[in-house]
CSV table of C-alpha atoms in Angstrom, one decimal:
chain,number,residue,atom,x,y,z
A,1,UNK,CA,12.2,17.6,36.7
A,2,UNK,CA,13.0,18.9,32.7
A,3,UNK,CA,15.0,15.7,32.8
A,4,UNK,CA,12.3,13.4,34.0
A,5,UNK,CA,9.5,15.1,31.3
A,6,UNK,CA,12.3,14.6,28.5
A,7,UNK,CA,12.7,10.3,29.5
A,8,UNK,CA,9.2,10.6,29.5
A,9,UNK,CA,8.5,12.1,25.8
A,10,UNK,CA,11.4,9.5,24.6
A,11,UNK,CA,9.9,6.2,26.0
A,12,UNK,CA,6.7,7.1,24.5
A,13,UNK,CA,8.2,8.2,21.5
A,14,UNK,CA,10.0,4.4,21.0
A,15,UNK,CA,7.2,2.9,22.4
A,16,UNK,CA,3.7,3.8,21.1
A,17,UNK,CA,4.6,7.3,18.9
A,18,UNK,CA,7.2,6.1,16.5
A,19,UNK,CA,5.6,2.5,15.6
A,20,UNK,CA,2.2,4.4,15.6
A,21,UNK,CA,3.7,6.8,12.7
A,22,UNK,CA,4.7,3.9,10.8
A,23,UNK,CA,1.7,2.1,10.7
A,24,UNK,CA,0.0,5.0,9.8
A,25,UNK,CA,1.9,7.1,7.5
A,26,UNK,CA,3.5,3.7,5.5
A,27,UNK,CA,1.5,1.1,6.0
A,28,UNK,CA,4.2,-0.6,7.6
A,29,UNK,CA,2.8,-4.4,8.3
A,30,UNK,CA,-0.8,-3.4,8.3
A,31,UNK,CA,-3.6,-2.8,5.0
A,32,UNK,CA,-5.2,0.2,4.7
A,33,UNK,CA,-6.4,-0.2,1.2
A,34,UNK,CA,-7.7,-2.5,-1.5
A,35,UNK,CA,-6.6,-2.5,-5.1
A,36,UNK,CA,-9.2,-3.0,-7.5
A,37,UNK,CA,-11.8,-1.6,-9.4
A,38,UNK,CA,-15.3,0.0,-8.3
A,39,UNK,CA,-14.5,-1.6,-5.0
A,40,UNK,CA,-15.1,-0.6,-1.6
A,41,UNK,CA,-14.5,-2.2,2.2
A,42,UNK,CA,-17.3,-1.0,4.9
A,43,UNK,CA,-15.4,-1.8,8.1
A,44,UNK,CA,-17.5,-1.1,11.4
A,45,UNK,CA,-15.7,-0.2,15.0
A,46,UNK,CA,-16.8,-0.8,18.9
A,47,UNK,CA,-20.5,-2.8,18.9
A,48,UNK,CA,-21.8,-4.8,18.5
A,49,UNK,CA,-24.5,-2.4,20.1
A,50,UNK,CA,-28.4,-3.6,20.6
A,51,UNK,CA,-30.0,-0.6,19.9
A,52,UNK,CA,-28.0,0.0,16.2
A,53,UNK,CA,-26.1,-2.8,15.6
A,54,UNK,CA,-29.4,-4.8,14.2
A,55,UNK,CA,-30.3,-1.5,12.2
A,56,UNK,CA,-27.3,-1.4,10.6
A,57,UNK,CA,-27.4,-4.9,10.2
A,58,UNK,CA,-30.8,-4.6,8.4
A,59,UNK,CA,-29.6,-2.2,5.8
A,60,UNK,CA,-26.4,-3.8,5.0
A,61,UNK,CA,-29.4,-6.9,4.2
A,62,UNK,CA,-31.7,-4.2,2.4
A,63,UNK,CA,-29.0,-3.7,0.1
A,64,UNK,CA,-27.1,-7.2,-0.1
A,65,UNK,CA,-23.8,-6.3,0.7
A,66,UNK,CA,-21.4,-7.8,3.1
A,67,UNK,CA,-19.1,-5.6,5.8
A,68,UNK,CA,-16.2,-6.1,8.5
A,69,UNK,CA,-17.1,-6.0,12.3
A,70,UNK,CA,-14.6,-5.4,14.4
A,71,UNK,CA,-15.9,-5.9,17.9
A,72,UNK,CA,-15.4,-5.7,21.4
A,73,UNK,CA,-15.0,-9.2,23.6
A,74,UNK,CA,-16.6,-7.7,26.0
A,75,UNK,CA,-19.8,-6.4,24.2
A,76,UNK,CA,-19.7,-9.8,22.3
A,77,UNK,CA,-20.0,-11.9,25.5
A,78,UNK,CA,-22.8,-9.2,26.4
A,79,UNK,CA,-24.9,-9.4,22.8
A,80,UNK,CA,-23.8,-12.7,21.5
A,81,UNK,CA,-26.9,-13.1,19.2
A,82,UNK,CA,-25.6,-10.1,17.2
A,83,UNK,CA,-22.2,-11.9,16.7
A,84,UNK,CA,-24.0,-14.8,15.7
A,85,UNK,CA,-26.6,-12.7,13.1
A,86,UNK,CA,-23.0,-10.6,11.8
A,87,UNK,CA,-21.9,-14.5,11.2
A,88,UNK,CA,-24.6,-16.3,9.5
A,89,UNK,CA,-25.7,-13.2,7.5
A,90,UNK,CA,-21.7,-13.7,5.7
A,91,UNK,CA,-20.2,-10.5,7.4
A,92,UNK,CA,-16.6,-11.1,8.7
A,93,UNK,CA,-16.2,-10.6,12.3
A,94,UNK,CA,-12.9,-9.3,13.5
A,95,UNK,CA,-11.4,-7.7,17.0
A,96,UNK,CA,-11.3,-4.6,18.3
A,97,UNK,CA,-9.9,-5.8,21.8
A,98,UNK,CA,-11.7,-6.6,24.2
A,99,UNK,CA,-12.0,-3.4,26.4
A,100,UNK,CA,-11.6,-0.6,24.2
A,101,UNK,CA,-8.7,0.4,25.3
A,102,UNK,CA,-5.5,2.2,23.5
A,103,UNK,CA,-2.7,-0.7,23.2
A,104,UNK,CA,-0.2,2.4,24.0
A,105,UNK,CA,-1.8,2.7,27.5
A,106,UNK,CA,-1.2,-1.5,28.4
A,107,UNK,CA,1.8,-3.3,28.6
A,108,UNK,CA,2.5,-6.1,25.9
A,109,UNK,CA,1.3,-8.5,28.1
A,110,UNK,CA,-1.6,-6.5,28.7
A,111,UNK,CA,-2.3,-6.6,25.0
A,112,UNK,CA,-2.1,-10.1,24.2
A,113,UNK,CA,-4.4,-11.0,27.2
A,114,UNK,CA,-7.0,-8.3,25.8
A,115,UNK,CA,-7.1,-9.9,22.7
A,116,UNK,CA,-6.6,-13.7,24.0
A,117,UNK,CA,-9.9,-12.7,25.9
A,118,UNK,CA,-11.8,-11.3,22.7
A,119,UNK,CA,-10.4,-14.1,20.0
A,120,UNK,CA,-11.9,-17.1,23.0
A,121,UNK,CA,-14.8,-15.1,23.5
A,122,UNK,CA,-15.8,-14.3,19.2
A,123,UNK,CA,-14.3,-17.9,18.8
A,124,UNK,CA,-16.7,-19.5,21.3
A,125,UNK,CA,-19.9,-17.9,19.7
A,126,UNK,CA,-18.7,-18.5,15.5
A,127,UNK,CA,-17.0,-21.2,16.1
A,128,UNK,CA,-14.1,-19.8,14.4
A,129,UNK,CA,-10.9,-18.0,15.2
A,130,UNK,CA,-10.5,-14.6,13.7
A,131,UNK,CA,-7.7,-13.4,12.8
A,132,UNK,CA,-8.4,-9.9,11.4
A,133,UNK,CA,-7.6,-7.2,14.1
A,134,UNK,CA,-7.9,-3.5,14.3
A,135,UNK,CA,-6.1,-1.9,17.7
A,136,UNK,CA,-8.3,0.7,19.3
A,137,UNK,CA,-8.1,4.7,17.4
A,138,UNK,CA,-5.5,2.7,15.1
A,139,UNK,CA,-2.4,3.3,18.1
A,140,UNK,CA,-0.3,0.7,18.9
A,141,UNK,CA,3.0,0.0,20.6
A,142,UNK,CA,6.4,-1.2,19.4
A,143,UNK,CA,6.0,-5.1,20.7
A,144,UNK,CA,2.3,-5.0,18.8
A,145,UNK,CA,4.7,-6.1,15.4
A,146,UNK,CA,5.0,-9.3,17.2
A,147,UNK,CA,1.1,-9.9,16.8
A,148,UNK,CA,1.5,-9.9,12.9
A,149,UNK,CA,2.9,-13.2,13.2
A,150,UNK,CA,-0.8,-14.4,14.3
A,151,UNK,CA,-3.3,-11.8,12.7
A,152,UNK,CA,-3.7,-9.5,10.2
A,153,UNK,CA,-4.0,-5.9,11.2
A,154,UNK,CA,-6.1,-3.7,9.3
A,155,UNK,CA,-6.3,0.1,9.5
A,156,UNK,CA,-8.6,2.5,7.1
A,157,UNK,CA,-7.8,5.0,4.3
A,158,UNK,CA,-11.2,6.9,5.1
A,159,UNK,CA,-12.3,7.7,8.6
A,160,UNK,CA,-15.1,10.7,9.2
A,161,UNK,CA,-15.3,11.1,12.4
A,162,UNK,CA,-18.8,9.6,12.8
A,163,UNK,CA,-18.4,9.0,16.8
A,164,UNK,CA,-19.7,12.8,17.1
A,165,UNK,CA,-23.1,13.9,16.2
A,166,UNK,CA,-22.2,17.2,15.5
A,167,UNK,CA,-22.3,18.1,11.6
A,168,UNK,CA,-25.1,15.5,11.5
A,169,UNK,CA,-25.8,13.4,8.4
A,170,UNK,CA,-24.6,16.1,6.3
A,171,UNK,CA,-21.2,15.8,7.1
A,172,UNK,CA,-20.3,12.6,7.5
A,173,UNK,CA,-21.9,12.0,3.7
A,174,UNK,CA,-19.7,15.0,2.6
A,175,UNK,CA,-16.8,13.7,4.0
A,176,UNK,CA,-17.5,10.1,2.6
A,177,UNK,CA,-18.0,11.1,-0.8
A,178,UNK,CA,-15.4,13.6,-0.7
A,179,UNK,CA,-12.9,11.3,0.5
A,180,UNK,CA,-13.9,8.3,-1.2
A,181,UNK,CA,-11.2,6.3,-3.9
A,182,UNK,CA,-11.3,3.2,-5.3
A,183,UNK,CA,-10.9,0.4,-2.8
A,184,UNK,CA,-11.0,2.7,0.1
A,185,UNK,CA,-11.4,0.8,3.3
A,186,UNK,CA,-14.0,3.0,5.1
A,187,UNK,CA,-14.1,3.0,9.1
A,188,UNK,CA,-17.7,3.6,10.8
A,189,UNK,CA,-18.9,3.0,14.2
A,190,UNK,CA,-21.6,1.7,15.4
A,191,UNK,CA,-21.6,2.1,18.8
A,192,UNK,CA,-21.6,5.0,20.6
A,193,UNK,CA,-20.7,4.0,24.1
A,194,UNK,CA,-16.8,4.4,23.7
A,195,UNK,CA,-14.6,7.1,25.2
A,196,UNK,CA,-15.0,10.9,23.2
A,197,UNK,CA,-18.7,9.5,21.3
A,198,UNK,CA,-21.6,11.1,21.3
A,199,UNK,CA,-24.7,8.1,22.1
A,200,UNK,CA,-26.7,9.3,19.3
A,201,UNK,CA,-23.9,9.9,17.0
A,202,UNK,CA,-24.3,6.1,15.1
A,203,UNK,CA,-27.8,7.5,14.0
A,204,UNK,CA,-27.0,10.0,12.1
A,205,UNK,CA,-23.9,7.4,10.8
A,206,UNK,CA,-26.9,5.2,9.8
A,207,UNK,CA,-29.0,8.5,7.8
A,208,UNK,CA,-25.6,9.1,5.9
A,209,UNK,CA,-24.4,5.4,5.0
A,210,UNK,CA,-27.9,4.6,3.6
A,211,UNK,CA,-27.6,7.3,1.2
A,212,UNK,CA,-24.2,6.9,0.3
A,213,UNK,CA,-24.5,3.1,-0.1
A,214,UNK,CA,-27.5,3.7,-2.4
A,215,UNK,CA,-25.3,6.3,-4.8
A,216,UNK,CA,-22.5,4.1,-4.8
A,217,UNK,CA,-24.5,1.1,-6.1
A,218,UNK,CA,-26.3,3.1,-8.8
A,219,UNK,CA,-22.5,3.7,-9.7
A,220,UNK,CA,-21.8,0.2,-10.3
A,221,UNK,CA,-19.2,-0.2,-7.2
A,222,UNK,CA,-19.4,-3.3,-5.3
A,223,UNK,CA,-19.1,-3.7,-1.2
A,224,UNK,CA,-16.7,-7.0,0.0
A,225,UNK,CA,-15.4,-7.8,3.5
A,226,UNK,CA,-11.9,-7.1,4.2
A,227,UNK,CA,-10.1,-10.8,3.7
A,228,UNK,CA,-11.8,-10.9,0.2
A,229,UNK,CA,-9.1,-7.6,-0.7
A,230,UNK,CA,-6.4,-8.2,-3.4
A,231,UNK,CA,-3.9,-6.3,-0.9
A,232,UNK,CA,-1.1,-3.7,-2.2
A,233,UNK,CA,1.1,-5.5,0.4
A,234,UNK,CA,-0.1,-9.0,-0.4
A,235,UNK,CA,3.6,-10.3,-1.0
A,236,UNK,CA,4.9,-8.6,2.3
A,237,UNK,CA,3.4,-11.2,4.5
A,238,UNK,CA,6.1,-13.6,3.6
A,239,UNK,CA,8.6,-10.8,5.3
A,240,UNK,CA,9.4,-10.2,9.0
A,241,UNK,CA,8.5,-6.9,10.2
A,242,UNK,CA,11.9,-5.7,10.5
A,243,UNK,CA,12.3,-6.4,6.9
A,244,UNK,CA,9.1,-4.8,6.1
A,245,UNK,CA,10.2,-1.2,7.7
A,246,UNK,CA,13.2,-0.1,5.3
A,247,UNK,CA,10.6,-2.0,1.9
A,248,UNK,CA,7.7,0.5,3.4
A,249,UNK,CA,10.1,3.1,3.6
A,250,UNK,CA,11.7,2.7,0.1
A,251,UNK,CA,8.4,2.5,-1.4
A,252,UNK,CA,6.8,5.5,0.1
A,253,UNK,CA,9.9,7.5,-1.2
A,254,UNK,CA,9.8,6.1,-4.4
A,255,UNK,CA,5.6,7.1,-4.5
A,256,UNK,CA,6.9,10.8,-4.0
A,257,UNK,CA,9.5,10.9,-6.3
A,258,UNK,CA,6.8,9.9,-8.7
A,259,UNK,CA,4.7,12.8,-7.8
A,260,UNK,CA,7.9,15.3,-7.7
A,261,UNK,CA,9.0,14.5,-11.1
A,262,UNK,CA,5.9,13.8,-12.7
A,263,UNK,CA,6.5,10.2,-14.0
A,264,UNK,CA,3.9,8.5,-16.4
A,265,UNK,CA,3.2,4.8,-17.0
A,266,UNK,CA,3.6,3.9,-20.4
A,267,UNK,CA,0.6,1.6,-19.6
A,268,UNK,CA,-1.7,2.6,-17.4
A,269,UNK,CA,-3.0,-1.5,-17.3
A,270,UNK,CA,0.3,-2.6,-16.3
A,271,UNK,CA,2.5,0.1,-14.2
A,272,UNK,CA,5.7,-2.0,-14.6
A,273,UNK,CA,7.7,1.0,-16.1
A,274,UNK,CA,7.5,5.0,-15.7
A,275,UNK,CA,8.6,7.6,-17.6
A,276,UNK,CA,9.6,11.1,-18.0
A,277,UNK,CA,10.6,13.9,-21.0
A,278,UNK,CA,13.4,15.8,-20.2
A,279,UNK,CA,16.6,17.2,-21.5
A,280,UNK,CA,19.8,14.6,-21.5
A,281,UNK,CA,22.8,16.1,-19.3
A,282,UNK,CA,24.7,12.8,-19.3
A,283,UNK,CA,28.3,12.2,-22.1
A,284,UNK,CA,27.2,11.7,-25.7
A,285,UNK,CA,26.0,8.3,-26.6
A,286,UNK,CA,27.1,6.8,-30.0
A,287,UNK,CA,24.1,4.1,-31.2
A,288,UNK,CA,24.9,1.6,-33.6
A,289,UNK,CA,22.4,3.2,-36.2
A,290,UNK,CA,24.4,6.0,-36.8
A,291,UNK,CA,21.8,8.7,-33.9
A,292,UNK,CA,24.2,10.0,-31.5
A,293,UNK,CA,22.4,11.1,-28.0
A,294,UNK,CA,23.8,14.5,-27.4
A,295,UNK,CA,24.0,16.8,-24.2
A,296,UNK,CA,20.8,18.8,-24.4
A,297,UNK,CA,18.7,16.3,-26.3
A,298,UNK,CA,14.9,15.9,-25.4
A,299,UNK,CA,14.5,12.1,-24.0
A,300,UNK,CA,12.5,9.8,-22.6
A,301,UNK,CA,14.1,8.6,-19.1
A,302,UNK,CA,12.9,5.2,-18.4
A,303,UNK,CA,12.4,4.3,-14.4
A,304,UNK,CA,11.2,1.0,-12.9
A,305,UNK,CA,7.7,0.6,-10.9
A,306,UNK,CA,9.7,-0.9,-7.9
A,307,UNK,CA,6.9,-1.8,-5.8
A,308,UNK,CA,6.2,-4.3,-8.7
A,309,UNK,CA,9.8,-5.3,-8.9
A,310,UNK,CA,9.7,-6.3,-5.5
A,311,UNK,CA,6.1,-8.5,-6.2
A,312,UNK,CA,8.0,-10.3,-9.0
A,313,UNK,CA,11.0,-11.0,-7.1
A,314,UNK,CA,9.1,-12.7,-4.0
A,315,UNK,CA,8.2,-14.8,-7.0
A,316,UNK,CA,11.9,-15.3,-8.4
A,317,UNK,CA,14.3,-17.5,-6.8
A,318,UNK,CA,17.1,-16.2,-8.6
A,319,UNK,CA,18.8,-13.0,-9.6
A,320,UNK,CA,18.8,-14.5,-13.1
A,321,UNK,CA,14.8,-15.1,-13.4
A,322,UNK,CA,13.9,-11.8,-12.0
A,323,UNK,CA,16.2,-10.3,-14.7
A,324,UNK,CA,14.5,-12.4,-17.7
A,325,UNK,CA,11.4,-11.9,-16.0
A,326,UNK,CA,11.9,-8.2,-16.4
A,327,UNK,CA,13.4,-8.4,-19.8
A,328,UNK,CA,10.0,-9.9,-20.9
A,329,UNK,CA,8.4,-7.8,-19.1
A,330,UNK,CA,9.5,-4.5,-20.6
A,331,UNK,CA,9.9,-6.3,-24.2
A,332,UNK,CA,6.0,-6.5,-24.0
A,333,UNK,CA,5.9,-2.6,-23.2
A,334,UNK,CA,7.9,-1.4,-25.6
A,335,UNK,CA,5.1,-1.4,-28.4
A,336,UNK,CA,3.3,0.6,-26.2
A,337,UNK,CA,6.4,3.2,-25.6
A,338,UNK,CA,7.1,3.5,-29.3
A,339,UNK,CA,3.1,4.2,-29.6
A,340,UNK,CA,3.1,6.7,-27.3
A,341,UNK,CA,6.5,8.6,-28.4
A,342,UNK,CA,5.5,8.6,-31.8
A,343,UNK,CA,1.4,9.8,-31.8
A,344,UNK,CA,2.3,12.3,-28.5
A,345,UNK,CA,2.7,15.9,-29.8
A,346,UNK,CA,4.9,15.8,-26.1
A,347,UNK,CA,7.2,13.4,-27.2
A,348,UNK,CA,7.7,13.4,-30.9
A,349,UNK,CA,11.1,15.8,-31.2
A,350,UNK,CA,13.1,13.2,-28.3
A,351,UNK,CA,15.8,11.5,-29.9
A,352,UNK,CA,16.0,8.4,-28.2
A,353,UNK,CA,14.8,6.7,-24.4
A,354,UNK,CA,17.9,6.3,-21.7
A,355,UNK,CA,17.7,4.9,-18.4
A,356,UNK,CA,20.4,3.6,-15.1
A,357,UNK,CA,20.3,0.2,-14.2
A,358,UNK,CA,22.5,-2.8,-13.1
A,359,UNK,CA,20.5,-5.2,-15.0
A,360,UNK,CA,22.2,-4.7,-18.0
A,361,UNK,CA,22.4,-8.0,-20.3
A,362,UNK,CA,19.1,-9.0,-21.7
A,363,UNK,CA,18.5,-5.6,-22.9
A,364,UNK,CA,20.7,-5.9,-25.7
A,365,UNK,CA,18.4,-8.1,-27.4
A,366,UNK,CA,15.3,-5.4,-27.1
A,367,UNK,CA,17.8,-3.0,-29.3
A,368,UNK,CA,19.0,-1.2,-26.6
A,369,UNK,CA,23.0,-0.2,-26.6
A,370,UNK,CA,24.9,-0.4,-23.4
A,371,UNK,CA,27.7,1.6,-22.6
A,372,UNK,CA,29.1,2.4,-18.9
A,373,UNK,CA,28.7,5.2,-16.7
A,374,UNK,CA,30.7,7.8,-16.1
A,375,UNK,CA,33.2,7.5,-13.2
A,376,UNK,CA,32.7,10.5,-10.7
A,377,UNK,CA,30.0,11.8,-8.4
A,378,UNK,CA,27.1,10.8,-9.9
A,379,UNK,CA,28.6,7.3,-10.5
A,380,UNK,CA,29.0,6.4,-7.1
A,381,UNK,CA,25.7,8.1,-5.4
A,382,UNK,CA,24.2,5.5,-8.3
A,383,UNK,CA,26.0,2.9,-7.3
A,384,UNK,CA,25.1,3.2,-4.0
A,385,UNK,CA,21.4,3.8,-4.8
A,386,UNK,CA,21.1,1.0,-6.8
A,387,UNK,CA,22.7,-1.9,-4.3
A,388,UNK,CA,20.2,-0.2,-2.0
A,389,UNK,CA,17.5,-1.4,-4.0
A,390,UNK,CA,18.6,-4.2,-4.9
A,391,UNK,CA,19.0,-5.1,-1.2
A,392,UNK,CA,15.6,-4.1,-0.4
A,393,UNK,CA,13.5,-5.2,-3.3
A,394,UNK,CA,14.9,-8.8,-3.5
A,395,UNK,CA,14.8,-11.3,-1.1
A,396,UNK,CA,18.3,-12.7,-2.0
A,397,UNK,CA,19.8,-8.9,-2.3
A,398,UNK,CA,22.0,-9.2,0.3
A,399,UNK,CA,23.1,-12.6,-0.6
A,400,UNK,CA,23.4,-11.2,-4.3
A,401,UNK,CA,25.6,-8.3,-3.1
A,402,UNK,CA,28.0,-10.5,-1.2
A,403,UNK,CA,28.9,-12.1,-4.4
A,404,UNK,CA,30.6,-10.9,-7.6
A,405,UNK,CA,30.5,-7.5,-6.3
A,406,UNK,CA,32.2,-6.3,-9.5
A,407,UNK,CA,29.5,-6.9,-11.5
A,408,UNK,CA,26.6,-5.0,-9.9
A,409,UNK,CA,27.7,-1.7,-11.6
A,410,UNK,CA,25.6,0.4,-12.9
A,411,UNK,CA,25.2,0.9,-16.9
A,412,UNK,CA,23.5,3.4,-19.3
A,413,UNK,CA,20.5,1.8,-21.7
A,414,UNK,CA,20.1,4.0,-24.7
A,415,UNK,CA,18.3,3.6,-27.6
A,416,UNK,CA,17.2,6.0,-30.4
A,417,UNK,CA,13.6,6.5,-31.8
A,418,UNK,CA,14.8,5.6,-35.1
A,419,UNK,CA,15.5,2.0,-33.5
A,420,UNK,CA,12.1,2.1,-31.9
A,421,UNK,CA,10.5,2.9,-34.5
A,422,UNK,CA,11.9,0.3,-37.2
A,423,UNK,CA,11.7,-2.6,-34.4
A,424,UNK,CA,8.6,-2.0,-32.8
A,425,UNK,CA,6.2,0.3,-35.1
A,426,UNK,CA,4.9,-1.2,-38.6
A,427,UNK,CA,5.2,2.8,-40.1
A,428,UNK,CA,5.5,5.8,-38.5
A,429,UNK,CA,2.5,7.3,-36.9
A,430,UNK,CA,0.3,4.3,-36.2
C-alpha cells in the first residue's frame, strides 16, 4: 500500500505539481506581469455571470477603462449577449476553459477538447479566435506546454482571494493596494458560481474595485487589456518551451543574486549593467597609467543585466554583433559610471572598476586593460559559469561553444578611476 501512495505522489508530482511550480514561481512560458509605467492589467475569472457581469461591466464604462475576460464556454453559450457587450465595449475576451475544471484533474486530451469547446463557442459569438488563456486556479499539467504553441497563457502577479466574502470590501481593497506594483496583472472574479466561492462574494469585489479604480486614476495610472502589455518575456516566444525552462531558471537565479549582493544599476533608465563596491581579492593588476589594482583595494565590480543580454541577442545573428552591440552599449554607460563614482561619497576612495567576462576584445577601445585570469579554482568554476551562459542567453550558444573552444576563456577588465576620469569626466566632480 506505502508503495502504491508513493507512485501516486510521483505521477502527480511529474504531472501537474512540478510544471505547476514552474509556471508559477518562474514564469516559465506564461506572463504574469507588465513592464511599464503607471500601468495596470484588470483581468476578470469565471462569468460571464447575469446578475454582476453587466455591473461590472458598467463601471469599467463609468470610468473608461478597458479589462481582460477570461470566460467560461459554457457560461458564454449560456449569456452570449454579455460576450458580445465585453466585445463591442473593446474588452478582450479570453478562456478560462470551458467547464471550470482544474487541467491537473483531465487528461491532455481532456484539455484540448475543453478548450476546443470554449475557443468555437467565444469564436462563434465575436467572430474572432482568442488566443489568450488562463487554466483554471492557474494549475496545469506537464503536456499543457504543448498549448503555448497556439495561445498565450497568462497568470497574475496579484490575486486577493475575492471568491470569499468574508473580510468584505475592506479586505480585498487592503490587499489590492497593499499588493499593488507597477504593471501588476490583477485577477478578480466575477462570478461566484465556481467551486470554493461564496455567491455574494463578486459584490463586495465590485464595492472594493470601484474605490480602488477611482484612487488609482487620481494617481495618474492607466488600465489596458492584457495583449496591449510590453511583456518581460516578450523575446521568449520565439523559444520552445524546453528551451525556455533552463532561460527561466537562469534568470530567476541571476534576480536573487541581485538581491543577495546588493547590485545597483548604473542607470536606472537603462538596466544593461549592475554594480557593486567591494574589496579586490583577485592578483594585482598593473594599468597602463601607472594605478596598480592591489589585493584589498575598494572597487567597483561590474556585472551584466543578463535578462537584457539575452533580449539583444534574440536580436543578433552573430556572436560578433552581440559583442559590438554590447561594446556600445556599455560605452554609452560609462559617463554615467564615472558620474556616479566620482559625486558618490560611497564610491569616491575605489581605485578602479574590474569585472569577468569572455567578451574581451572591444573593451580595449573603452580604456579598459585586459589581462587573463588566474589558473586554479576559481578559473575553472568561471569558466564553466560563463559557457553556461553563454549557452543559455544566446540562441547560437551552443553552436558558438562547439567552435574555437580555446577562445571562450574567461579574462579580467580592469580599469582605474584615474582613466575614467580623464576619458569620460570633463574635471573632476561634475
Amino acid at each position: 500500500m506505502e508503495h502504491i501512495v508513493w507512485i501516486v505522489i510521483l505521477v502527480l508530482g511529474v504531472y501537474t505539481i512540478i510544471p505547476t511550480l514552474l509556471v508559477r514561481l518562474f514564469g516559465l512560458g506564461v506572463y504574469r506581469e507588465g513592464k511599464g509605467s503607471q500601468t495596470i492589467f484588470l483581468t476578470f475569472d469565471d462569468g460571464p455571470d447575469p446578475e454582476y457581469t453587466p455591473r461590472l461591466l458598467d463601471l469599467l464604462k463609468q470610468y473608461d477603462i478597458k479589462a481582460t475576460f477570461f470566460v467560461l464556454g459554457s457560461k458564454a453559450e449560456k449569456y452570449p449577449e454579455l460576450i458580445v457587450r465585453m466585445h463591442e465595449e473593446g474588452h478582450l475576451v479570453g478562456v478560462h476553459n470551458y467547464s471550470h475544471w482544474a487541467n491537473a484533474l483531465m487528461t491532455p486530451r481532456r484539455v484540448r477538447l475543453q478548450l476546443h469547446h470554449a475557443v468555437e463557442a467565444i469564436g462563434r459569438i465575436t467572430g474572432e479566435r482568442p488566443i489568450y488563456y488562463r487554466p483554471p486556479w492557474g494549475v496545469i499539467n506537464l503536456f499543457d506546454f504543448w498549448l503555448l504553441k497556439q495561445f498565450r497563457m497568462v497568470l497574475w502577479s496579484i490575486i486577493v482571494g475575492d471568491w470569499r466574502s468574508r473580510g468584505g470590501k475592506v479586505k480585498i481593497k487592503h490587499r489590492l493596494v497593499s499588493r499593488f506594483k507597477d504593471g501588476a496583472v490583477i485577477v478578480l472574479h466575477d462570478s461566484g458560481q465556481t467551486i470554493g466561492a461564496n455567491p455574494d462574494a463578486p459584490e463586495y469585489m465590485l464595492q472594493a474595485l470601484h474605490e480602488f479604480v477611482a484612487e488609482m486614476q487620481q494617481k495618474q495610472y492607466t488600465f489596458h487589456r492584457v495583449d496591449q502589455i510590453g511583456w518581460s518575456n516578450e523575446s521568449t516566444e520565439r523559444l520552445s518551451w524546453h528551451k525556455r525552462l533552463p532561460l527561466s531558471l537562469w534568470l530567476k537565479w541571476e534576480s536573487l543574486y541581485h538581491v543577495f549582493f546588493a547590485l545597483e544599476p548604473v542607470d536606472p533608465d537603462n538596466q544593461l549593467l549592475y554594480y557593486r563596491v567591494c574589496t579586490y581579492h583577485g592578483k594585482s593588476i598593473a594599468l597602463p597609467d601607472g594605478e596598480e589594482i592591489r589585493k584589498g583595494d575598494r572597487v567597483v565590480e561590474l556585472h551584466f543585466n543578463n535578462e537584457m543580454m539575452f533580449h539583444i541577442a534574440m536580436d543578433t545573428r552573430s556572436m560578433v554583433q552581440l559583442a559590438v552591440q554590447l561594446i556600445r552599449a556599455v560605452q554609452q554607460l560609462m559617463p554615467k559610471m564615472t558620474e556616479r563614482i566620482l559625486n558618490d561619497t560611497l564610491t569616491q576612495d575605489i581605485k578602479g572598476i574590474y569585472g569577468i567576462t569572455m567578451i574581451n576584445r572591444g573593451p580595449k577601445q573603452l580604456g579598459f586593460t585586459v589581462t587573463d585570469l588566474p589558473r586554479g579554482l576559481f578559473f575553472v568554476v568561471t569558466k564553466l559559469y560563463l559557457r553556461m551562459l553563454l549557452l543559455v542567453v544566446h540562441p547560437e550558444g551552443k553552436k558558438r561553444l562547439e567552435i574555437k573552444k580555446e577562445l571562450l576563456t574567461p579574462k579580467i577588465l580592469a580599469i582605474s578611476t584615474k582613466e575614467l576620469q580623464k576619458r569620460y569626466s570633463v574635471s573632476p566632480g561634475t
